[in-house]
Amino acid sequence: MTHGLPGSSRRAADLRWMCASTAVTLWVLVVTAAFLQLVLGPGGGADGPRQVLLVVLTVVSVVLALAAVPSLLRTTGGVSERNLWVVLLLVVATATWGVALLPPFGGWGWAFLLVTAGGMLSCVVPRWWSLAAILGTLAVLTVGGALASQADPTPVVSTPVDDGTTLVVVSTLVVVTTMPLSAVWVLRVVLRLDEARRTASDLAVATERLRFATDLHDIQGHHLQVIALKGELAERRLLADQPDLAAAELADIRAIAQAALDDTRAVVNDYRTVTVAVEARNAAAVLRSADIRCEAQIDVPDLPALAGAVFAVAIREAATNILRHSRATEASLELVLTPEQDYRLTVTNDGSGPVRPGGTGLSGLTERVTSWDGTVSTSRRGDTFTLVVRIPARTAALQSEVAR
């Protein structure tokens, strides 16, 4: 039996609760609008069969509005077959308001489900059409009501109380028009934030996988290149009838293979730390064993450990490339703090071969260094190849402080 992550389950439950609460909010809005319409509407000028028709249309509108609520929660924009309930609601609610506008004017109270329908329509149309739906609904409401009031053949004497009541009713209608879109908009914002959170989580996983692949390439590429070199030397010793020297090379191969295994396990556990001094010493020893004269100078006593790990990766990549892609006889390695307050690693070798496109070592190193606001540059003069890696001392110190 498997279980999902607690955080994911909690978020899913929160989203379900959010959808349910939004649906309940809209249903309560519909019921409230219907209640106000049935209470305030009959107090207008409509009577007899027309009032009965208005009540029937109101009941039908309520049923359609309650059925339309789930489609609002599923909609991402655009009228479709799923919004049929909204279209039917808009038709019936508009018909109700049209009947109320017939002389004598039935009163503003019959417009509550009209504005509710307009608000729901604004939830299912794309982007700026939502504003058009709301403004259109308010235009139908105010223009129709104003014209019907003026054309009423049996006007009543207006009093301040009547004017105040009408103003309150009309203001309430305006507010009700915007409430469906407000509720649905909040829900959509929450859903988009959750989608963005999932996207960020997937991106973090992809980034971690890329980091792991880069680390594995740096480790295994270097060790395998050295193992190949040592194997070639052991073969030469055996052919030259030098079994003692061949045995020493084979012992080195066994030790390097064990180191590669330990480093791989450490990468999996994310415990691998490398000091730049150790890596420089190892690189120089490996190059010398390949009959490449190598001078190494490390003069950065205050180099932060995290920045040193980046330079260690650079030294390993440079040594691997010298062994793999050149016929070098001399190489040099220098890491210093420049007057511009940059940590600068310079690796130079002769016997440089042609550039081989498609490599991942230097590109992976560039990504690492760029995250430290640093730079990686290469140059070639004759058969001499130079790799320069720079990291600002300020960034190195800041990254170390953050890590603490």
Tab-separated table of C-alpha atoms in Angstrom:
chain	number	residue	atom	x	y	z
A	1	MET	CA	0.000	0.000	0.000
A	2	THR	CA	1.405	3.380	-0.980
A	3	HIS	CA	0.755	6.790	0.446
A	4	GLY	CA	1.200	10.211	-1.135
A	5	LEU	CA	3.394	12.883	0.346
A	6	PRO	CA	1.759	14.601	3.328
A	7	GLY	CA	2.314	18.057	1.817
A	8	SER	CA	0.755	17.052	-1.515
A	9	SER	CA	-2.244	15.459	0.188
A	10	ARG	CA	-2.734	18.529	2.341
A	11	ARG	CA	-2.599	20.833	-0.688
A	12	ALA	CA	-5.067	18.639	-2.583
A	13	ALA	CA	-7.437	18.724	0.385
A	14	ASP	CA	-7.073	22.506	0.622
A	15	LEU	CA	-7.905	22.871	-3.084
A	16	ARG	CA	-10.966	20.659	-2.740
A	17	TRP	CA	-12.084	22.709	0.241
A	18	MET	CA	-11.505	25.922	-1.722
A	19	CYS	CA	-13.597	24.676	-4.652
A	20	ALA	CA	-16.365	23.536	-2.314
A	21	SER	CA	-16.411	26.821	-0.395
A	22	THR	CA	-16.565	28.789	-3.660
A	23	ALA	CA	-19.501	26.676	-4.847
A	24	VAL	CA	-21.307	27.196	-1.536
A	25	THR	CA	-20.648	30.949	-1.748
A	26	LEU	CA	-22.192	31.112	-5.216
A	27	TRP	CA	-25.186	29.001	-4.196
A	28	VAL	CA	-25.792	31.261	-1.205
A	29	LEU	CA	-25.558	34.271	-3.524
A	30	VAL	CA	-28.176	32.772	-5.859
A	31	VAL	CA	-30.554	31.951	-3.001
A	32	THR	CA	-30.107	35.421	-1.503
A	33	ALA	CA	-30.724	37.107	-4.869
A	34	ALA	CA	-33.857	35.006	-5.378
A	35	PHE	CA	-35.101	35.845	-1.894
A	36	LEU	CA	-34.613	39.573	-2.468
A	37	GLN	CA	-36.288	39.345	-5.864
A	38	LEU	CA	-39.333	37.548	-4.483
A	39	VAL	CA	-39.575	39.940	-1.521
A	40	LEU	CA	-38.936	43.256	-3.300
A	41	GLY	CA	-40.390	42.412	-6.721
A	42	PRO	CA	-44.080	42.011	-5.790
A	43	GLY	CA	-43.983	45.454	-4.189
A	44	GLY	CA	-43.584	47.119	-7.597
A	45	GLY	CA	-46.179	47.947	-10.204
A	46	ALA	CA	-46.777	44.423	-11.536
A	47	ASP	CA	-49.944	42.639	-10.512
A	48	GLY	CA	-52.261	39.856	-11.603
A	49	PRO	CA	-51.100	37.380	-14.276
A	50	ARG	CA	-47.894	39.312	-14.969
A	51	GLN	CA	-46.770	38.978	-11.361
A	52	VAL	CA	-47.483	35.240	-11.449
A	53	LEU	CA	-45.387	34.967	-14.626
A	54	LEU	CA	-42.552	36.886	-12.981
A	55	VAL	CA	-42.600	34.548	-9.979
A	56	VAL	CA	-42.542	31.483	-12.247
A	57	LEU	CA	-39.646	32.894	-14.267
A	58	THR	CA	-37.817	33.669	-11.024
A	59	VAL	CA	-38.167	30.088	-9.812
A	60	VAL	CA	-36.895	28.779	-13.160
A	61	SER	CA	-33.966	31.200	-12.991
A	62	VAL	CA	-33.071	29.976	-9.518
A	63	VAL	CA	-32.973	26.352	-10.682
A	64	LEU	CA	-30.816	27.254	-13.694
A	65	ALA	CA	-28.472	29.393	-11.555
A	66	LEU	CA	-27.950	26.614	-8.995
A	67	ALA	CA	-27.214	24.161	-11.830
A	68	ALA	CA	-24.791	26.622	-13.468
A	69	VAL	CA	-22.513	26.983	-10.445
A	70	PRO	CA	-20.418	23.791	-11.029
A	71	SER	CA	-19.718	24.871	-14.619
A	72	LEU	CA	-18.215	28.118	-13.324
A	73	LEU	CA	-15.700	26.177	-11.251
A	74	ARG	CA	-14.610	24.065	-14.240
A	75	THR	CA	-14.377	26.893	-16.745
A	76	THR	CA	-11.072	28.430	-17.780
A	77	GLY	CA	-12.594	30.876	-20.235
A	78	GLY	CA	-14.771	30.788	-23.320
A	79	VAL	CA	-18.402	29.811	-23.721
A	80	SER	CA	-18.777	26.111	-24.414
A	81	GLU	CA	-21.313	23.337	-24.044
A	82	ARG	CA	-20.451	23.133	-20.362
A	83	ASN	CA	-21.823	26.670	-19.947
A	84	LEU	CA	-25.263	25.840	-21.391
A	85	TRP	CA	-26.771	26.404	-17.958
A	86	VAL	CA	-25.348	29.927	-17.884
A	87	VAL	CA	-26.747	30.719	-21.334
A	88	LEU	CA	-30.197	29.410	-20.395
A	89	LEU	CA	-30.063	31.348	-17.122
A	90	LEU	CA	-29.165	34.537	-18.961
A	91	VAL	CA	-32.074	34.061	-21.379
A	92	VAL	CA	-34.658	33.407	-18.655
A	93	ALA	CA	-33.364	36.170	-16.363
A	94	THR	CA	-33.381	38.662	-19.241
A	95	ALA	CA	-36.934	37.614	-20.095
A	96	THR	CA	-37.912	38.171	-16.463
A	97	TRP	CA	-36.482	41.689	-16.529
A	98	GLY	CA	-38.160	42.341	-19.882
A	99	VAL	CA	-41.542	41.358	-18.484
A	100	ALA	CA	-40.932	43.612	-15.462
A	101	LEU	CA	-40.143	46.552	-17.762
A	102	LEU	CA	-43.541	46.384	-19.477
A	103	PRO	CA	-45.869	49.229	-18.437
A	104	PRO	CA	-46.578	49.668	-15.670
A	105	PHE	CA	-42.949	49.208	-14.514
A	106	GLY	CA	-42.708	46.216	-12.171
A	107	GLY	CA	-39.871	47.693	-10.085
A	108	TRP	CA	-36.124	47.245	-9.680
A	109	GLY	CA	-36.570	44.233	-7.416
A	110	TRP	CA	-37.112	41.895	-10.383
A	111	ALA	CA	-33.517	42.407	-11.601
A	112	PHE	CA	-31.579	40.489	-8.929
A	113	LEU	CA	-31.335	37.275	-10.923
A	114	LEU	CA	-30.568	39.265	-14.072
A	115	VAL	CA	-27.443	40.760	-12.493
A	116	THR	CA	-26.556	37.355	-11.022
A	117	ALA	CA	-26.768	35.856	-14.519
A	118	GLY	CA	-24.609	38.676	-15.900
A	119	GLY	CA	-22.052	38.070	-13.168
A	120	MET	CA	-21.968	34.351	-13.989
A	121	LEU	CA	-21.552	35.145	-17.683
A	122	SER	CA	-18.485	37.235	-16.810
A	123	CYS	CA	-16.958	34.090	-15.271
A	124	VAL	CA	-17.151	32.023	-18.463
A	125	VAL	CA	-16.006	34.489	-21.116
A	126	PRO	CA	-12.303	35.163	-21.789
A	127	ARG	CA	-10.371	37.965	-20.116
A	128	TRP	CA	-11.577	41.466	-21.039
A	129	TRP	CA	-14.930	40.126	-22.169
A	130	SER	CA	-15.660	39.679	-18.462
A	131	LEU	CA	-15.686	43.459	-18.047
A	132	ALA	CA	-17.886	43.768	-21.128
A	133	ALA	CA	-20.348	41.244	-19.667
A	134	ILE	CA	-20.586	43.175	-16.395
A	135	LEU	CA	-20.920	46.562	-18.078
A	136	GLY	CA	-23.474	45.172	-20.516
A	137	THR	CA	-25.550	43.756	-17.684
A	138	LEU	CA	-25.465	47.053	-15.811
A	139	ALA	CA	-26.398	48.908	-19.013
A	140	VAL	CA	-29.443	46.679	-19.561
A	141	LEU	CA	-30.368	47.164	-15.919
A	142	THR	CA	-29.995	50.935	-15.651
A	143	VAL	CA	-31.150	51.978	-19.128
A	144	GLY	CA	-34.141	49.662	-19.095
A	145	GLY	CA	-35.123	50.623	-15.559
A	146	ALA	CA	-34.700	54.342	-16.191
A	147	LEU	CA	-36.748	54.290	-19.413
A	148	ALA	CA	-39.461	52.160	-17.862
A	149	SER	CA	-39.714	54.476	-14.842
A	150	GLN	CA	-40.103	57.542	-17.056
A	151	ALA	CA	-42.614	55.846	-19.344
A	152	ASP	CA	-44.767	54.551	-16.466
A	153	PRO	CA	-48.288	55.911	-17.206
A	154	THR	CA	-49.291	55.665	-13.548
A	155	PRO	CA	-46.440	57.336	-11.666
A	156	VAL	CA	-46.664	57.679	-7.935
A	157	VAL	CA	-45.591	60.696	-5.932
A	158	SER	CA	-41.896	60.379	-5.154
A	159	THR	CA	-40.747	60.811	-1.580
A	160	PRO	CA	-37.242	60.977	-0.112
A	161	VAL	CA	-37.847	57.555	1.450
A	162	ASP	CA	-38.801	56.054	-1.917
A	163	ASP	CA	-35.761	57.598	-3.583
A	164	GLY	CA	-33.501	56.289	-0.840
A	165	THR	CA	-34.934	52.776	-1.116
A	166	THR	CA	-34.489	52.766	-4.883
A	167	LEU	CA	-30.893	53.930	-4.511
A	168	VAL	CA	-30.169	51.135	-2.021
A	169	VAL	CA	-31.736	48.503	-4.277
A	170	VAL	CA	-29.881	49.702	-7.388
A	171	SER	CA	-26.577	49.870	-5.469
A	172	THR	CA	-27.134	46.326	-4.212
A	173	LEU	CA	-27.799	45.168	-7.775
A	174	VAL	CA	-24.498	46.681	-8.913
A	175	VAL	CA	-22.614	44.898	-6.121
A	176	VAL	CA	-24.301	41.561	-6.852
A	177	THR	CA	-23.201	41.822	-10.495
A	178	THR	CA	-19.522	41.673	-9.529
A	179	MET	CA	-19.733	39.042	-6.786
A	180	PRO	CA	-19.672	35.847	-8.934
A	181	LEU	CA	-16.557	36.954	-10.816
A	182	SER	CA	-14.860	37.948	-7.545
A	183	ALA	CA	-15.454	34.527	-5.998
A	184	VAL	CA	-14.371	32.608	-9.112
A	185	TRP	CA	-11.353	34.883	-9.657
A	186	VAL	CA	-10.037	34.129	-6.171
A	187	LEU	CA	-10.433	30.398	-6.820
A	188	ARG	CA	-8.570	30.649	-10.126
A	189	VAL	CA	-5.741	32.583	-8.526
A	190	VAL	CA	-5.365	29.825	-5.926
A	191	LEU	CA	-5.386	27.149	-8.647
A	192	ARG	CA	-2.774	29.016	-10.687
A	193	LEU	CA	-0.562	29.447	-7.633
A	194	ASP	CA	-0.797	25.718	-6.987
A	195	GLU	CA	0.087	25.017	-10.618
A	196	ALA	CA	3.048	27.401	-10.342
A	197	ARG	CA	4.138	25.625	-7.156
A	198	ARG	CA	4.035	22.260	-8.939
A	199	THR	CA	5.980	23.706	-11.874
A	200	ALA	CA	8.620	25.103	-9.516
A	201	SER	CA	8.843	21.720	-7.793
A	202	ASP	CA	9.317	19.918	-11.124
A	203	LEU	CA	11.941	22.473	-12.137
A	204	ALA	CA	13.797	21.948	-8.852
A	205	VAL	CA	13.815	18.191	-9.478
A	206	ALA	CA	15.111	18.687	-13.022
A	207	THR	CA	17.795	21.082	-11.768
A	208	GLU	CA	18.897	18.598	-9.113
A	209	ARG	CA	19.063	15.827	-11.689
A	210	LEU	CA	21.214	18.026	-13.921
A	211	ARG	CA	23.485	18.863	-10.990
A	212	PHE	CA	23.843	15.180	-10.130
A	213	ALA	CA	24.601	14.309	-13.776
A	214	THR	CA	27.230	17.052	-13.905
A	215	ASP	CA	28.874	15.855	-10.688
A	216	LEU	CA	28.861	12.270	-11.910
A	217	HIS	CA	30.404	13.328	-15.223
A	218	ASP	CA	33.111	15.316	-13.463
A	219	ILE	CA	34.018	12.424	-11.172
A	220	GLN	CA	33.768	9.459	-13.486
A	221	GLY	CA	35.251	11.263	-16.513
A	222	HIS	CA	38.362	12.178	-14.565
A	223	HIS	CA	38.833	8.826	-12.847
A	224	LEU	CA	38.170	6.779	-15.973
A	225	GLN	CA	40.639	8.859	-17.961
A	226	VAL	CA	43.315	8.288	-15.321
A	227	ILE	CA	42.488	4.567	-15.188
A	228	ALA	CA	42.880	4.365	-18.979
A	229	LEU	CA	46.215	6.143	-18.756
A	230	LYS	CA	47.442	3.887	-15.959
A	231	GLY	CA	46.284	0.802	-17.855
A	232	GLU	CA	48.259	1.917	-20.884
A	233	LEU	CA	51.352	2.469	-18.733
A	234	ALA	CA	50.925	-0.956	-17.097
A	235	GLU	CA	50.713	-2.545	-20.550
A	236	ARG	CA	53.922	-0.819	-21.597
A	237	ARG	CA	55.699	-1.983	-18.445
A	238	LEU	CA	54.659	-5.575	-19.079
A	239	LEU	CA	55.793	-5.428	-22.710
A	240	ALA	CA	59.110	-3.964	-21.523
A	241	ASP	CA	59.457	-6.859	-19.073
A	242	GLN	CA	59.152	-4.582	-16.028
A	243	PRO	CA	56.719	-6.556	-13.823
A	244	ASP	CA	57.430	-4.527	-10.675
A	245	LEU	CA	56.585	-1.245	-12.337
A	246	ALA	CA	53.530	-2.813	-13.992
A	247	ALA	CA	52.372	-4.072	-10.597
A	248	ALA	CA	52.702	-0.545	-9.205
A	249	GLU	CA	50.559	0.838	-12.027
A	250	LEU	CA	47.945	-1.862	-11.425
A	251	ALA	CA	47.909	-0.980	-7.733
A	252	ASP	CA	47.310	2.639	-8.693
A	253	ILE	CA	44.414	1.544	-10.939
A	254	ARG	CA	42.853	-0.362	-8.044
A	255	ALA	CA	43.221	2.649	-5.744
A	256	ILE	CA	41.768	5.045	-8.353
A	257	ALA	CA	38.820	2.716	-8.992
A	258	GLN	CA	38.130	2.561	-5.260
A	259	ALA	CA	38.318	6.360	-5.039
A	260	ALA	CA	35.864	6.633	-7.944
A	261	LEU	CA	33.508	4.257	-6.166
A	262	ASP	CA	33.761	6.224	-2.911
A	263	ASP	CA	33.200	9.542	-4.695
A	264	THR	CA	30.153	8.159	-6.520
A	265	ARG	CA	28.631	6.990	-3.252
A	266	ALA	CA	29.383	10.354	-1.700
A	267	VAL	CA	27.678	12.204	-4.576
A	268	VAL	CA	24.554	10.088	-4.086
A	269	ASN	CA	24.545	11.027	-0.410
A	270	ASP	CA	25.474	14.651	-1.202
A	271	TYR	CA	28.373	14.579	1.258
A	272	ARG	CA	31.200	15.017	-1.214
A	273	THR	CA	33.559	17.882	-0.382
A	274	VAL	CA	36.770	18.653	-2.238
A	275	THR	CA	39.551	20.987	-1.234
A	276	VAL	CA	41.230	22.859	-4.025
A	277	ALA	CA	44.723	22.162	-2.677
A	278	VAL	CA	44.182	18.407	-2.659
A	279	GLU	CA	42.691	18.474	-6.150
A	280	ALA	CA	45.600	20.570	-7.485
A	281	ARG	CA	48.113	18.191	-5.960
A	282	ASN	CA	46.311	15.151	-7.395
A	283	ALA	CA	46.017	16.740	-10.837
A	284	ALA	CA	49.702	17.601	-10.909
A	285	ALA	CA	50.626	14.052	-9.846
A	286	VAL	CA	48.434	12.521	-12.542
A	287	LEU	CA	49.858	14.765	-15.244
A	288	ARG	CA	53.420	14.010	-14.154
A	289	SER	CA	52.690	10.282	-14.275
A	290	ALA	CA	51.776	10.847	-17.929
A	291	ASP	CA	55.212	12.426	-18.512
A	292	ILE	CA	53.780	15.950	-18.509
A	293	ARG	CA	55.818	18.437	-16.538
A	294	CYS	CA	53.376	20.329	-14.338
A	295	GLU	CA	53.840	23.248	-11.954
A	296	ALA	CA	51.035	24.013	-9.497
A	297	GLN	CA	50.748	27.238	-7.481
A	298	ILE	CA	47.916	27.772	-5.007
A	299	ASP	CA	48.124	31.116	-3.205
A	300	VAL	CA	44.641	31.746	-1.728
A	301	PRO	CA	44.809	31.035	2.018
A	302	ASP	CA	41.418	32.688	2.679
A	303	LEU	CA	39.508	30.988	-0.125
A	304	PRO	CA	36.052	29.884	1.168
A	305	ALA	CA	35.518	26.132	1.090
A	306	LEU	CA	32.481	26.280	-1.214
A	307	ALA	CA	34.299	28.369	-3.784
A	308	GLY	CA	37.286	26.056	-3.422
A	309	ALA	CA	35.049	23.116	-4.348
A	310	VAL	CA	34.094	24.898	-7.577
A	311	PHE	CA	37.756	25.521	-8.425
A	312	ALA	CA	38.518	21.899	-7.581
A	313	VAL	CA	35.964	20.811	-10.177
A	314	ALA	CA	37.575	23.189	-12.672
A	315	ILE	CA	41.044	21.753	-11.989
A	316	ARG	CA	39.742	18.211	-12.410
A	317	GLU	CA	38.030	19.094	-15.694
A	318	ALA	CA	41.158	20.851	-16.981
A	319	ALA	CA	43.403	17.894	-16.119
A	320	THR	CA	40.990	15.467	-17.771
A	321	ASN	CA	40.910	17.562	-20.950
A	322	ILE	CA	44.726	17.770	-21.049
A	323	LEU	CA	45.002	13.991	-20.819
A	324	ARG	CA	42.191	13.345	-23.283
A	325	HIS	CA	42.528	16.029	-25.935
A	326	SER	CA	46.189	17.064	-26.077
A	327	ARG	CA	49.722	15.827	-26.569
A	328	ALA	CA	51.014	18.060	-23.822
A	329	THR	CA	54.547	17.941	-22.482
A	330	GLU	CA	54.195	20.921	-20.147
A	331	ALA	CA	51.346	22.320	-18.084
A	332	SER	CA	50.890	24.883	-15.359
A	333	LEU	CA	48.206	25.553	-12.802
A	334	GLU	CA	47.826	28.781	-10.844
A	335	LEU	CA	45.127	29.982	-8.441
A	336	VAL	CA	45.554	33.486	-7.022
A	337	LEU	CA	43.583	36.459	-5.720
A	338	THR	CA	43.917	39.272	-8.264
A	339	PRO	CA	44.176	43.003	-7.418
A	340	GLU	CA	40.607	43.297	-8.739
A	341	GLN	CA	39.516	41.014	-5.867
A	342	ASP	CA	38.735	38.068	-8.104
A	343	TYR	CA	39.806	34.501	-7.467
A	344	ARG	CA	41.459	33.474	-10.751
A	345	LEU	CA	42.390	29.965	-11.809
A	346	THR	CA	44.670	29.701	-14.858
A	347	VAL	CA	45.486	26.327	-16.414
A	348	THR	CA	47.832	26.263	-19.414
A	349	ASN	CA	49.174	23.393	-21.508
A	350	ASP	CA	51.004	22.958	-24.767
A	351	GLY	CA	50.348	20.360	-27.456
A	352	SER	CA	46.734	21.420	-27.738
A	353	GLY	CA	44.659	19.391	-30.189
A	354	PRO	CA	41.775	20.604	-32.371
A	355	VAL	CA	38.599	21.810	-30.683
A	356	ARG	CA	35.997	19.053	-30.403
A	357	PRO	CA	32.410	20.294	-30.435
A	358	GLY	CA	29.671	18.707	-28.344
A	359	GLY	CA	31.595	18.346	-25.104
A	360	THR	CA	29.747	18.747	-21.821
A	361	GLY	CA	32.630	19.265	-19.431
A	362	LEU	CA	33.337	22.945	-20.042
A	363	SER	CA	29.647	23.766	-20.502
A	364	GLY	CA	28.849	22.145	-17.163
A	365	LEU	CA	31.738	24.037	-15.554
A	366	THR	CA	30.462	27.295	-17.073
A	367	GLU	CA	27.023	26.723	-15.532
A	368	ARG	CA	28.582	26.148	-12.130
A	369	VAL	CA	30.753	29.235	-12.289
A	370	THR	CA	27.995	31.442	-13.684
A	371	SER	CA	25.878	30.684	-10.617
A	372	TRP	CA	28.694	32.361	-8.627
A	373	ASP	CA	28.664	35.438	-10.893
A	374	GLY	CA	31.933	34.198	-12.338
A	375	THR	CA	33.252	33.603	-15.847
A	376	VAL	CA	34.967	30.815	-17.768
A	377	SER	CA	37.110	31.719	-20.773
A	378	THR	CA	39.449	29.809	-23.046
A	379	SER	CA	42.094	30.947	-25.495
A	380	ARG	CA	44.545	29.356	-27.885
A	381	ARG	CA	47.884	30.758	-29.044
A	382	GLY	CA	49.727	28.420	-31.343
A	383	ASP	CA	49.491	25.011	-29.731
A	384	THR	CA	49.127	26.508	-26.225
A	385	PHE	CA	45.682	26.283	-24.665
A	386	THR	CA	44.679	28.382	-21.641
A	387	LEU	CA	41.648	28.012	-19.396
A	388	VAL	CA	40.793	30.908	-17.050
A	389	VAL	CA	38.123	30.675	-14.352
A	390	ARG	CA	37.210	33.766	-12.322
A	391	ILE	CA	34.938	34.103	-9.293
A	392	PRO	CA	34.507	37.443	-7.481
A	393	ALA	CA	35.825	37.269	-3.916
A	394	ARG	CA	32.760	39.151	-2.687
A	395	THR	CA	30.400	36.579	-4.199
A	396	ALA	CA	32.462	33.709	-2.782
A	397	ALA	CA	32.259	35.196	0.717
A	398	LEU	CA	28.530	35.921	0.391
A	399	GLN	CA	27.723	32.408	-0.788
A	400	SER	CA	29.632	30.966	2.147
A	401	GLU	CA	27.751	33.188	4.599
A	402	VAL	CA	24.435	32.105	3.107
A	403	ALA	CA	25.434	28.438	3.369
A	404	ARG	CA	26.104	28.876	7.071
